[in-house]
Amino acid sequence: MRFYSIHELSNNTETVLSSVAAEHLVVITENGKPSALMIEVSEENFEETLSILKQMKDMRKNQREDENVT
């Protein structure tokens, strides 16, 4: 897994996208802290990947709601 700063992404987008294709996952940092993930997506796995990400988002939302109840 490679790490790139937001500035590296802006200045070297093609290089970062090549890393995503080669390594399947890249972390983007802002001020030295993880800020975003870039994951490889193809036509074949796009719908499945999107579904998994939506499920994870819903799980995080439910977890936060549970934390606010207690």
PDB file of C-alpha atoms in Angstrom:
ATOM      1  CA  MET A   1       0.000   0.000   0.000  1.00  0.00           C
ATOM      2  CA  ARG A   2       1.372   3.391  -1.014  1.00  0.00           C
ATOM      3  CA  PHE A   3       0.822   6.753   0.645  1.00  0.00           C
ATOM      4  CA  TYR A   4       0.635  10.029  -1.291  1.00  0.00           C
ATOM      5  CA  SER A   5       0.013  13.526  -0.032  1.00  0.00           C
ATOM      6  CA  ILE A   6      -2.851  15.551  -1.433  1.00  0.00           C
ATOM      7  CA  HIS A   7      -0.212  17.725  -3.118  1.00  0.00           C
ATOM      8  CA  GLU A   8       1.374  14.707  -4.800  1.00  0.00           C
ATOM      9  CA  LEU A   9      -2.061  13.692  -6.034  1.00  0.00           C
ATOM     10  CA  SER A  10      -2.621  17.161  -7.503  1.00  0.00           C
ATOM     11  CA  ASN A  11       0.793  17.359  -9.127  1.00  0.00           C
ATOM     12  CA  ASN A  12       1.203  13.714 -10.197  1.00  0.00           C
ATOM     13  CA  THR A  13      -2.301  12.382 -10.765  1.00  0.00           C
ATOM     14  CA  GLU A  14      -1.202   9.943 -13.451  1.00  0.00           C
ATOM     15  CA  THR A  15       1.468   8.434 -11.175  1.00  0.00           C
ATOM     16  CA  VAL A  16      -0.996   8.028  -8.311  1.00  0.00           C
ATOM     17  CA  LEU A  17      -3.583   6.403 -10.586  1.00  0.00           C
ATOM     18  CA  SER A  18      -0.906   4.010 -11.856  1.00  0.00           C
ATOM     19  CA  SER A  19      -0.178   3.064  -8.245  1.00  0.00           C
ATOM     20  CA  VAL A  20      -3.866   2.423  -7.634  1.00  0.00           C
ATOM     21  CA  ALA A  21      -3.956   0.101 -10.650  1.00  0.00           C
ATOM     22  CA  ALA A  22      -0.796  -1.722  -9.551  1.00  0.00           C
ATOM     23  CA  GLU A  23      -1.406  -1.923  -5.810  1.00  0.00           C
ATOM     24  CA  HIS A  24      -5.240  -1.845  -5.716  1.00  0.00           C
ATOM     25  CA  LEU A  25      -5.248   0.585  -2.770  1.00  0.00           C
ATOM     26  CA  VAL A  26      -3.619   3.961  -2.160  1.00  0.00           C
ATOM     27  CA  VAL A  27      -3.907   6.212   0.889  1.00  0.00           C
ATOM     28  CA  ILE A  28      -4.098   9.968   0.385  1.00  0.00           C
ATOM     29  CA  THR A  29      -2.803  12.057   3.262  1.00  0.00           C
ATOM     30  CA  GLU A  30      -3.417  15.631   4.275  1.00  0.00           C
ATOM     31  CA  ASN A  31      -1.003  17.255   6.702  1.00  0.00           C
ATOM     32  CA  GLY A  32       0.574  13.834   7.235  1.00  0.00           C
ATOM     33  CA  LYS A  33      -2.673  12.146   8.285  1.00  0.00           C
ATOM     34  CA  PRO A  34      -4.775   9.681   6.270  1.00  0.00           C
ATOM     35  CA  SER A  35      -7.578  11.554   4.553  1.00  0.00           C
ATOM     36  CA  ALA A  36      -8.884   9.297   1.783  1.00  0.00           C
ATOM     37  CA  LEU A  37      -8.535   5.890   0.187  1.00  0.00           C
ATOM     38  CA  MET A  38      -8.346   5.284  -3.533  1.00  0.00           C
ATOM     39  CA  ILE A  39      -9.242   1.770  -4.616  1.00  0.00           C
ATOM     40  CA  GLU A  40      -9.010   0.056  -7.960  1.00  0.00           C
ATOM     41  CA  VAL A  41     -12.371  -0.418  -9.644  1.00  0.00           C
ATOM     42  CA  SER A  42     -13.069  -2.147 -12.923  1.00  0.00           C
ATOM     43  CA  GLU A  43     -16.230  -2.493 -14.964  1.00  0.00           C
ATOM     44  CA  GLU A  44     -16.506  -6.068 -13.701  1.00  0.00           C
ATOM     45  CA  ASN A  45     -16.395  -5.223  -9.994  1.00  0.00           C
ATOM     46  CA  PHE A  46     -17.804  -1.684  -9.937  1.00  0.00           C
ATOM     47  CA  GLU A  47     -21.316  -2.557  -8.750  1.00  0.00           C
ATOM     48  CA  GLU A  48     -20.052  -5.006  -6.127  1.00  0.00           C
ATOM     49  CA  THR A  49     -17.470  -2.535  -4.832  1.00  0.00           C
ATOM     50  CA  LEU A  50     -20.052   0.237  -4.657  1.00  0.00           C
ATOM     51  CA  SER A  51     -22.460  -2.030  -2.783  1.00  0.00           C
ATOM     52  CA  ILE A  52     -19.801  -2.987  -0.234  1.00  0.00           C
ATOM     53  CA  LEU A  53     -18.876   0.661   0.327  1.00  0.00           C
ATOM     54  CA  LYS A  54     -22.531   1.594   0.845  1.00  0.00           C
ATOM     55  CA  GLN A  55     -22.912  -1.235   3.377  1.00  0.00           C
ATOM     56  CA  MET A  56     -19.839  -0.015   5.253  1.00  0.00           C
ATOM     57  CA  LYS A  57     -21.196   3.539   5.262  1.00  0.00           C
ATOM     58  CA  ASP A  58     -24.526   2.319   6.661  1.00  0.00           C
ATOM     59  CA  MET A  59     -22.742   0.285   9.338  1.00  0.00           C
ATOM     60  CA  ARG A  60     -20.720   3.340  10.406  1.00  0.00           C
ATOM     61  CA  LYS A  61     -23.890   5.437  10.531  1.00  0.00           C
ATOM     62  CA  ASN A  62     -25.660   2.828  12.677  1.00  0.00           C
ATOM     63  CA  GLN A  63     -22.644   2.547  14.969  1.00  0.00           C
ATOM     64  CA  ARG A  64     -22.567   6.317  15.477  1.00  0.00           C
ATOM     65  CA  GLU A  65     -26.299   6.361  16.194  1.00  0.00           C
ATOM     66  CA  ASP A  66     -25.848   3.574  18.763  1.00  0.00           C
ATOM     67  CA  GLU A  67     -23.027   5.523  20.420  1.00  0.00           C
ATOM     68  CA  ASN A  68     -25.225   8.624  20.654  1.00  0.00           C
ATOM     69  CA  VAL A  69     -28.056   6.657  22.304  1.00  0.00           C
ATOM     70  CA  THR A  70     -25.918   5.480  25.215  1.00  0.00           C
TER      71      THR A  70
END
